[in-house]
Structures are given as structure tokens and as C-alpha cells.
Short mmCIF file of C-alpha atoms and ligand atoms in Angstrom, two decimals:
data_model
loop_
_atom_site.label_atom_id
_atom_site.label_comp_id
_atom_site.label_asym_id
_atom_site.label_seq_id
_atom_site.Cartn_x
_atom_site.Cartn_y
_atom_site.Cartn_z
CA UNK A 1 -48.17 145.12 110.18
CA UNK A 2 -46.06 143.22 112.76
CA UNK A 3 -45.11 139.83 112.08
CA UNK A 4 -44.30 137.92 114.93
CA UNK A 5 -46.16 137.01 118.02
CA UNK A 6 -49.74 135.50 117.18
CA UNK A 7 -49.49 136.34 113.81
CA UNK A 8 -46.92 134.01 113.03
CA UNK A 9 -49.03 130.97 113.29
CA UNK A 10 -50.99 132.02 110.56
CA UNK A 11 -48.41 132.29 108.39
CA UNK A 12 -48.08 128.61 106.26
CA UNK A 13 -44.70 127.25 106.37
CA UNK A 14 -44.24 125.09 104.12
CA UNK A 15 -41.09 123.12 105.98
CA UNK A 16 -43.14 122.86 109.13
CA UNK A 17 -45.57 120.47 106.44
CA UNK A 18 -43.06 118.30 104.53
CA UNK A 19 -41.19 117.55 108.31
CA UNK A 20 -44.46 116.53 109.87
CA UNK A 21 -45.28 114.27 106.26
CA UNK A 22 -41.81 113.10 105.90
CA UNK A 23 -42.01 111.83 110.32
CA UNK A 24 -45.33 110.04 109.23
CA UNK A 25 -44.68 108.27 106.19
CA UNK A 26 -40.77 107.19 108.20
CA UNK A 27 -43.50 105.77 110.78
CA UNK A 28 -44.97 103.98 108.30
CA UNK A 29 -42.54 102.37 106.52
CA UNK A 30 -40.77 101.33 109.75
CA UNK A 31 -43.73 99.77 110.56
CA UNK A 32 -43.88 98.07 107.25
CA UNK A 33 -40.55 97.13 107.64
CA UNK A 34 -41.14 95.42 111.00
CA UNK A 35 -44.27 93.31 110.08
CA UNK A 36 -42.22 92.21 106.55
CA UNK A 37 -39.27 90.92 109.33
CA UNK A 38 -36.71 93.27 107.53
CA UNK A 39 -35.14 93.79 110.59
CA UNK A 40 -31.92 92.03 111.26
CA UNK A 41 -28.97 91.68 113.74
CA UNK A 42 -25.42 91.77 113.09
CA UNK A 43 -22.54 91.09 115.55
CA UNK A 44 -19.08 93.17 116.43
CA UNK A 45 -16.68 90.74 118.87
CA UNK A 46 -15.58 91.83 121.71
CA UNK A 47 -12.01 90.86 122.62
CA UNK A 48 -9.89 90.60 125.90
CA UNK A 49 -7.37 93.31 125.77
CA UNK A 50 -3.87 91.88 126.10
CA UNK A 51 -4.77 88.62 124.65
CA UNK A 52 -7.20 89.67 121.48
CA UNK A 53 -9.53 86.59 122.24
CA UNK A 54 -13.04 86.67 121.73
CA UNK A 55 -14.55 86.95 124.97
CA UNK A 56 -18.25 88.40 123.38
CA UNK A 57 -19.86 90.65 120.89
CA UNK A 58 -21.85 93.26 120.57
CA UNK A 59 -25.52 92.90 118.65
CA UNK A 60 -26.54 95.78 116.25
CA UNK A 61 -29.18 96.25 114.74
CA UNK A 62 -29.96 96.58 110.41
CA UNK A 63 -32.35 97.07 108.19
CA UNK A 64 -32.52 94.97 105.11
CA UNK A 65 -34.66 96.68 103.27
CA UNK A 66 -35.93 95.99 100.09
CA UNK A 67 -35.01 99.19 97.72
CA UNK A 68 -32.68 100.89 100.17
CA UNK A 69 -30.25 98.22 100.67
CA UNK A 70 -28.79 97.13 103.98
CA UNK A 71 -29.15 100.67 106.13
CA UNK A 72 -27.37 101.36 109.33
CA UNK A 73 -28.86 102.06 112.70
CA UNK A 74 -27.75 106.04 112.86
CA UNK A 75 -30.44 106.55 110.07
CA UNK A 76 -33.57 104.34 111.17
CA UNK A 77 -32.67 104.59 115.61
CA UNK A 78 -33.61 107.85 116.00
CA UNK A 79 -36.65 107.42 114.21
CA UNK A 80 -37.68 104.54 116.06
CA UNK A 81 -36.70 106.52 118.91
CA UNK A 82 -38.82 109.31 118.08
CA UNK A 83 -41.90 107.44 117.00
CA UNK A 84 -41.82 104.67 119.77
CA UNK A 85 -41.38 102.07 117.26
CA UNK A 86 -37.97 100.99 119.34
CA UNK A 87 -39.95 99.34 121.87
CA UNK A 88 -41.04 96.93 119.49
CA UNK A 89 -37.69 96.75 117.78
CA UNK A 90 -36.02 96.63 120.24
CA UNK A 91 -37.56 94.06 122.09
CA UNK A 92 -36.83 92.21 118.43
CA UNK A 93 -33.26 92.78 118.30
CA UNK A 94 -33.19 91.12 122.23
CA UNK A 95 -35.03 88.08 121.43
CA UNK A 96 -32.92 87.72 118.14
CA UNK A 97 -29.72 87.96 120.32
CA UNK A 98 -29.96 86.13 123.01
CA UNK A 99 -31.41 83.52 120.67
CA UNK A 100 -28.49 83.10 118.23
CA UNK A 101 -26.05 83.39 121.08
CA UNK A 102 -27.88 81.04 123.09
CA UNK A 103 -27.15 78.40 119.61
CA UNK A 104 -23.51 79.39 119.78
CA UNK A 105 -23.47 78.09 123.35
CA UNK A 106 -24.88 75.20 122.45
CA UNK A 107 -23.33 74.16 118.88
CA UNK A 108 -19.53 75.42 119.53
CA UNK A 109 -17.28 73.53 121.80
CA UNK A 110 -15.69 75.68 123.89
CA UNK A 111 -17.81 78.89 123.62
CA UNK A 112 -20.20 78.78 125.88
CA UNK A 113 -18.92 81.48 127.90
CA UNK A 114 -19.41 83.71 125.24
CA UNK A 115 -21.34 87.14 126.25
CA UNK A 116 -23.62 89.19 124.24
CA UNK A 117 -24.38 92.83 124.83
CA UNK A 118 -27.34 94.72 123.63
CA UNK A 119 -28.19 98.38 123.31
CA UNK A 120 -31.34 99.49 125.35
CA UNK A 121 -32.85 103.16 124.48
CA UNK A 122 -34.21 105.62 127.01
CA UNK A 123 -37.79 104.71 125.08
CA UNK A 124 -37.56 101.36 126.33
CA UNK A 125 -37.07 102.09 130.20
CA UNK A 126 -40.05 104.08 129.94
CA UNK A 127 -42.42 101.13 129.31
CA UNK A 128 -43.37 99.53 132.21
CA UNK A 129 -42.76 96.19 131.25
CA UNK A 130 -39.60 96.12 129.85
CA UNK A 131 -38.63 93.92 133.13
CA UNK A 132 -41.18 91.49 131.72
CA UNK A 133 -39.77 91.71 128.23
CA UNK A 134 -36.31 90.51 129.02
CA UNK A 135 -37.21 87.99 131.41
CA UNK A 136 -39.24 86.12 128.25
CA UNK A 137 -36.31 86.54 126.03
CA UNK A 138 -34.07 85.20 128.61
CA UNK A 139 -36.53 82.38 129.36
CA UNK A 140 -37.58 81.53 125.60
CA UNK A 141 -33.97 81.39 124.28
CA UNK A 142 -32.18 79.76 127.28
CA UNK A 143 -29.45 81.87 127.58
CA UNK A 144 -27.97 81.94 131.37
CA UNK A 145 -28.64 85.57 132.07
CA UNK A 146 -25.33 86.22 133.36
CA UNK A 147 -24.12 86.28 129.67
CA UNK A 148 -26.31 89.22 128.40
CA UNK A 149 -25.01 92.63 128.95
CA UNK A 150 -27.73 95.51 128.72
CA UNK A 151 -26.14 98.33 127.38
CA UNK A 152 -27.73 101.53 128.32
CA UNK A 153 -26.12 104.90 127.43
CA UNK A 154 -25.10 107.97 130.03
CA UNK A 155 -27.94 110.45 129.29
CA UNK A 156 -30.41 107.59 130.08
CA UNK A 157 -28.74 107.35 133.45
CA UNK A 158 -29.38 111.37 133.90
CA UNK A 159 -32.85 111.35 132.68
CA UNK A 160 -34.74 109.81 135.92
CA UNK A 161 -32.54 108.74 138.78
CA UNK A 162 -35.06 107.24 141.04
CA UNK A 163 -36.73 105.26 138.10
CA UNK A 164 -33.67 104.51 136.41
CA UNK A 165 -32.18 103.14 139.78
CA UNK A 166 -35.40 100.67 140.70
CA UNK A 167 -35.36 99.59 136.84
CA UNK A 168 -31.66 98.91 136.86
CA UNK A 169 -32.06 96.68 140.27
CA UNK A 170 -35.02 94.71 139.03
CA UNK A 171 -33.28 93.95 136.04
CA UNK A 172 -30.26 93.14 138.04
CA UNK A 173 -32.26 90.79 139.59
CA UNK A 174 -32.94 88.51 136.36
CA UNK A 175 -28.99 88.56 136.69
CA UNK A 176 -27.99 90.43 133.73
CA UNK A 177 -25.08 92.60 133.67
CA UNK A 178 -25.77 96.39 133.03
CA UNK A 179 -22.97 98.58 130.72
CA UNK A 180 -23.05 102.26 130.50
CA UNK A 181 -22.38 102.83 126.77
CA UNK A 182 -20.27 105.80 125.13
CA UNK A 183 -19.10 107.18 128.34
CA UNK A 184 -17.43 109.62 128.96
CA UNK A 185 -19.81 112.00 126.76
CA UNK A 186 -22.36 113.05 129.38
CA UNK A 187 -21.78 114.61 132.10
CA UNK A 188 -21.54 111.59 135.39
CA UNK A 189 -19.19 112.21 138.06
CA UNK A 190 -18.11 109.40 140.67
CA UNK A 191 -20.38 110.32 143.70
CA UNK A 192 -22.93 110.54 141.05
CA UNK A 193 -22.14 106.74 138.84
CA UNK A 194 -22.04 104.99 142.45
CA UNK A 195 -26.07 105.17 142.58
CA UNK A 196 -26.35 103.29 139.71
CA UNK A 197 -26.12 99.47 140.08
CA UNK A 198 -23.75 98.44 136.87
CA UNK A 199 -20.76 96.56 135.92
CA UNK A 200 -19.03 97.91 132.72
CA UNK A 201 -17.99 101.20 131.40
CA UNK A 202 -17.69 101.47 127.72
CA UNK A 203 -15.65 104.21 126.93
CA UNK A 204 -16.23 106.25 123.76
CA UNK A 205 -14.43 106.34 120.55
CA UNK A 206 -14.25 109.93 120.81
CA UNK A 207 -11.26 109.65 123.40
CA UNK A 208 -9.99 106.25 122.03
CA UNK A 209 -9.69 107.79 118.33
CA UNK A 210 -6.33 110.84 119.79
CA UNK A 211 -4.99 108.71 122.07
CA UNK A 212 -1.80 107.52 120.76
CA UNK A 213 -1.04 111.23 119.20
CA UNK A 214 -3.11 113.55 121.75
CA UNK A 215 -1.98 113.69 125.41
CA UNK A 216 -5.22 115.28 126.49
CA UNK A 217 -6.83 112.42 124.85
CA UNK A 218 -4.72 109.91 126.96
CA UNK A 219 -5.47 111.67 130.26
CA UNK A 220 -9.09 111.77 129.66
CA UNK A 221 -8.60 107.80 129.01
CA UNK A 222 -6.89 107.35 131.44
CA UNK A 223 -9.36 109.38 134.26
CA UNK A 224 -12.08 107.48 132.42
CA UNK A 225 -10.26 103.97 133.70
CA UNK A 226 -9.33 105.44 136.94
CA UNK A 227 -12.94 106.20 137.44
CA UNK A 228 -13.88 102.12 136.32
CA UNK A 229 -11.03 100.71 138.67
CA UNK A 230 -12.58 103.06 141.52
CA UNK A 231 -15.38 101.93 141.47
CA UNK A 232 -14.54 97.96 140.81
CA UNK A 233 -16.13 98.10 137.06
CA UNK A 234 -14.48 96.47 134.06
CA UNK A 235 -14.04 98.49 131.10
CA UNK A 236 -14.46 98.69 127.32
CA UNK A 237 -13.04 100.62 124.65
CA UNK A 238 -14.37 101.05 121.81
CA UNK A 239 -13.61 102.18 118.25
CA UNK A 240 -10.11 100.30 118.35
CA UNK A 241 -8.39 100.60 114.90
CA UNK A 242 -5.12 100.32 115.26
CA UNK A 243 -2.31 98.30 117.51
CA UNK A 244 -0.85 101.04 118.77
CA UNK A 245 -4.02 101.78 120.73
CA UNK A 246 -4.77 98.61 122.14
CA UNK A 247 -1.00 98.47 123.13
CA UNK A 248 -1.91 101.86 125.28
CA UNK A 249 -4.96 100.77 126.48
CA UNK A 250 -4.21 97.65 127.45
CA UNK A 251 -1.03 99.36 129.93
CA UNK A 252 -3.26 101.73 131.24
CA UNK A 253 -5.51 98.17 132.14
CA UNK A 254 -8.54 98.45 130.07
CA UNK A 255 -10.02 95.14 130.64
CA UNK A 256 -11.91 94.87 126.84
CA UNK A 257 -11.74 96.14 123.44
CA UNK A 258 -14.14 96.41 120.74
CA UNK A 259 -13.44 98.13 117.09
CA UNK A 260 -12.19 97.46 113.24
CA UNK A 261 -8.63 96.08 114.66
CA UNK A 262 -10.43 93.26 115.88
CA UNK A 263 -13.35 92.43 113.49
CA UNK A 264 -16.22 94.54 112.00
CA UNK A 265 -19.88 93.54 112.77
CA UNK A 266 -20.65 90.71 110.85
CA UNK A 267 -23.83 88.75 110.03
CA UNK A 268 -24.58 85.58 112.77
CA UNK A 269 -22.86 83.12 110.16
CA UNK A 270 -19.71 85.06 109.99
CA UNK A 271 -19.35 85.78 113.83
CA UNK A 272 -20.17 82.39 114.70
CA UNK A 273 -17.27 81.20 112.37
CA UNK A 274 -15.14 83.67 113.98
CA UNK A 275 -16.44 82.13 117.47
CA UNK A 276 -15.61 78.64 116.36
CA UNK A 277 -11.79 79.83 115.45
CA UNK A 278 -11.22 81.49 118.60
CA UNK A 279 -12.16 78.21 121.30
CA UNK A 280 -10.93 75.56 118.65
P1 C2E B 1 -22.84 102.03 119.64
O1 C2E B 1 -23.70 101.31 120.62
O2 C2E B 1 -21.81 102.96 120.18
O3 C2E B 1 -22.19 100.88 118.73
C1 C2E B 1 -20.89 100.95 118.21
C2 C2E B 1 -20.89 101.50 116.81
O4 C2E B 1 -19.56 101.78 116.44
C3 C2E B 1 -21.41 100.51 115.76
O5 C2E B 1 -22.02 101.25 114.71
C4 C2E B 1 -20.12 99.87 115.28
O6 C2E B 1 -20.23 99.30 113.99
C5 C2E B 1 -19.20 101.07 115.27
N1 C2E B 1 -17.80 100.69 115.39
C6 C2E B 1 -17.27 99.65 116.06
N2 C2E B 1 -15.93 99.62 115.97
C7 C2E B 1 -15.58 100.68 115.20
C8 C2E B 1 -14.29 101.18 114.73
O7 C2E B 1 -13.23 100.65 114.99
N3 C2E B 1 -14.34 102.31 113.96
C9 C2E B 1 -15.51 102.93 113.64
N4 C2E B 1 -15.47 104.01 112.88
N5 C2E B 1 -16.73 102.48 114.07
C10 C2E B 1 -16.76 101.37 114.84
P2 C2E B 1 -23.46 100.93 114.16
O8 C2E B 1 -23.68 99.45 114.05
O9 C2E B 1 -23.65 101.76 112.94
O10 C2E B 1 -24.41 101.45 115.33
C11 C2E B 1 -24.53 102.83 115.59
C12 C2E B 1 -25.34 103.07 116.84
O11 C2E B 1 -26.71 102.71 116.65
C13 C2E B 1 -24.88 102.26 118.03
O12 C2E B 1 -23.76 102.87 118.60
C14 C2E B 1 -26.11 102.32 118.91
O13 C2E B 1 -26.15 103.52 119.62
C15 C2E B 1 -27.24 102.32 117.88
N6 C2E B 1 -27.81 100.97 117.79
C16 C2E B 1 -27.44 99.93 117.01
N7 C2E B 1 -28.24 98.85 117.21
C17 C2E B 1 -29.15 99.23 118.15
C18 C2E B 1 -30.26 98.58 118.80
O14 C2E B 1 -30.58 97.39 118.57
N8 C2E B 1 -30.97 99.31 119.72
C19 C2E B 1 -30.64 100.61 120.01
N9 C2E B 1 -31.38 101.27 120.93
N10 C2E B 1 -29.62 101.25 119.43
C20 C2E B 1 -28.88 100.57 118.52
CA1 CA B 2 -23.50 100.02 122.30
CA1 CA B 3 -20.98 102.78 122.27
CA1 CA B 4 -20.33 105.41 120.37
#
């Protein structure tokens, strides 16, 4: 007989089974771990290039959970991602983070300039209140909006235009600053990044990482600036290890740098120390 066609679906596979078990019992123990309050943010500073101050950091999100240890977003995000569960965490990690920062501006001489970015997913411009969601956690933790940076990444840009662009505006309007994360990636060309109302590029690892021994790697840098200046945006790099790179990056005029040169995240104790060194 043939196999194939109809008759496939009769045929038990046993992989198709333990996936769809192993999605629904990652379900639930995300949601376990978000009514135990397991979730936690940790900070990464963000520096001005030439100088190497702290001008901000970067909030990302962990998991301390109780047999696994401290786990890393790559392996609970796209979970969350796929099960919806980011739009409650993430609406966690924003009220956690503009919170702290918001204490930093208060308690620290000197720092209350201090920014904090936070990643968005797609997920989360889907819901139609996400508008509504920042505005509370701007409200409730005080923070002067023009401090928060919403990080959203390229392929969210391509996914709906039209929506993107209205979203984007509105949120705009609460007078937050909009980044587009790991560019460079997708697949945006000028004409196409001037519909989209935002202020920073953050440009990938993947071209910081060859820069200093990889001439393609510097030309696609330095396009990737081009393309910020062009269109009046600052920019970010991220992934900075070593001096040689920000050396580089800072001639070519990247305005910001981010990476394990500078500081690796660190928990809202250490970062604030690190805050308090930089504007004593
Ligand atoms: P991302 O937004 O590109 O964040 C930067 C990642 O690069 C962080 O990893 C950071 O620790 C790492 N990194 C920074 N500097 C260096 C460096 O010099 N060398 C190397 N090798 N790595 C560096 P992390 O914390 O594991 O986060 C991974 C990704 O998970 C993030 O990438 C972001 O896409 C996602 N993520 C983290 N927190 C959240 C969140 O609250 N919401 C959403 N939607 N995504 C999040
Ligand atoms: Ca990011
Ligand atoms: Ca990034
Ligand atoms: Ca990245």
C-alpha cells in the first residue's frame, strides 16, 4: 500500500506526542513560575562610546528557578513567545524596570539621567492594550518616560507595517523612545526604516564580533552607521568585548556601546553600585 497522502495521518508518531506534551507541561511550569514570582530582571550598562560612562542599561530578563538554577532568556523567551505567556512576562519585566530605575533616579546623586531599555516581543504588539500597559508602568513607577527605551527587534517592524506604524506613534506619544534591536539581521532598507517612527539602531553582535580582523565586517558596520546618521538616529553596538572594537567604532561615530568590555548584566544591587561609581 502507499504511504503518504491521507494515510499518513493515521500513522502514530510518536515525536509528534512527546513535542505537543513537552509544549504543555513548558506552559505549565512557566506559569508556575510566574505566579511563584521566579521571574527576575538583571541589568547590562550601556556606555557612551568615546568616554565609557554609564549613560543606561539594558533590562533582561531571568528565571530563578527553583531546581534549574538561574536560566537565561534564549531557553524560556521563545516559549513564552510561543505560548503567549510573554504578554504577562513581559509586562512584568516593564513594571520591574522602570521601577528599580525609577529608585536609582531617586537614591543616586547624579544619576538621574540614567536610561533604561527594555525588549518588547512581536506577541506583545499584538495585544491591544499594550499602549495601556506601559502607560501604568510609566505612571505607577514615576519614571519620566523620556528615559525608557522600548526595544523592539527588525522582523517585528516587517510583520505589520500599518499596525506596527500606529502602535509605534501612540507609544511615541507617552514619550518613550523606540530602538530597533539586532539590526542589521533582517532585511530593512532606508526608504523602508523612514516609515517607522524610532530613535536608535542597535546594531548586532554578529557584525561587531569581525570587525577589527574582517573588512567585510567593517563595511557592513560601517553602512549600518551610515544608514543611523542618514536618517538622524543614534546608534548602539552591541556585543563589545574588546578595546580594539570600541576604538573602531567609536571613529566610525557609533554614539553607544553595550557588551562584556564594559560590564556583564548584573543583578539591580550590582548595577546600581556600578551607577553610583560612575556620577560620584
Ligand atoms: P538581546 O536583546 O540582543 O540582548 C543582548 C544579549 O547579549 C544579552 O543576552 C546579553 O547578556 C548578551 N551580551 C551582551 N554583551 C555581550 C558580549 O559582549 N558578548 C556576548 N557573548 N554576549 C553579550 P541574554 O540576557 O541572554 O538575552 C538574550 C536575548 O533574550 C535578548 O537578546 C533578548 O532578545 C531576549 N530577552 C531577554 N530579556 C527579555 C525580555 O524581558 N523580553 C523579551 N521579549 N526578550 C528578552
Ligand atoms: Ca535587546
Ligand atoms: Ca540585541
Ligand atoms: Ca542580539
Amino acid at each position: 500500500a502507499k504511504l503518504g497522502g491521507r494515510d499518513r495521518i493515521a500513522v502514530f508518531d510518536p515525536s509528534m506526542y512527546t513535542a505537543a506534551v513537552m509544549e504543555a507541561e513548558a506552559r505549565t511550569e512557566l506559569e508556575r513560575g510566574l505566579g511563584a514570582d521566579e521571574f527576575t530582571v538583571v541589568y547590562q550598562p550601556i556606555v557612551d562610546l568615546p568616554s565609557g560612562l554609564l549613560i543606561g542599561v539594558e533590562a533582561l530578563a531571568r528565571w530563578q528557578h527553583p531546581t534549574r538554577g538561574l536560566v537565561g532568556p534564549d531557553s524560556f523567551i521563545p516559549q513564552a513567545e510561543r505560548t503567549g505567556l510573554i504578554v504577562p512576562l513581559g509586562a512584568h519585566v516593564l513594571r520591574v524596570a522602570c521601577h528599580e530605575v525609577a529608585g536609582w533616579h531617586s537614591a543616586i546623586p547624579g544619576a538621574e539621567n540614567v536610561r533604561v531599555s527594555i525588549n518588547l516581543s512581536a506577541r506583545q504588539f499584538q495585544e491591544p492594550d499594550l499602549v495601556d500597559t506601559v502607560r501604568a508602568a510609566l505612571a505607577d513607577s514615576g519614571i519620566r518616560p523620556h528615559l525608557v527605551v522600548l526595544e523592539i527587534t527588525e522582523s517585528l517592524l516587517m510583520h505589520d507595517v500599518d499596525a506596527t506604524v500606529v502602535t509605534l506613534h501612540e507609544l511615541r506619544e507617552l514619550g518613550v523612545q523606540i530602538a530597533v534591536d539586532d539590526f542589521g539581521t533582517g532585511y530593512s532598507s532606508l526608504s523602508y526604516l523612514r516609515r517607522f517612527p524610532i530613535d536608535i539602531l542597535k546594531i548586532d553582535k554578529a557584525f561587531i564580533d569581525g570587525i577589527t580582523d574582517d573588512s567585510d565586517d567593517a563595511t557592513l558596520a560601517e553602512a549600518v552607521v551610515g544608514l543611523g546618521k542618514a536618517l538622524r538616529l543614534s546608534t548602539v553596538a552591541e556585543g563589545i568585548e574588546h578595546a580594539d572594537q570600541q576604538e573602531m567604532l567609536s571613529q566610525l561615530g557609533v554614539t553607544y556601546g553595550q557588551g562584556y568590555l564594559f560590564a556583564r548584566p548584573g543583578s539591580a544591587d550590582e548595577i546600581a553600585e556600578m551607577v553610583r561609581a560612575a556620577y560620584r
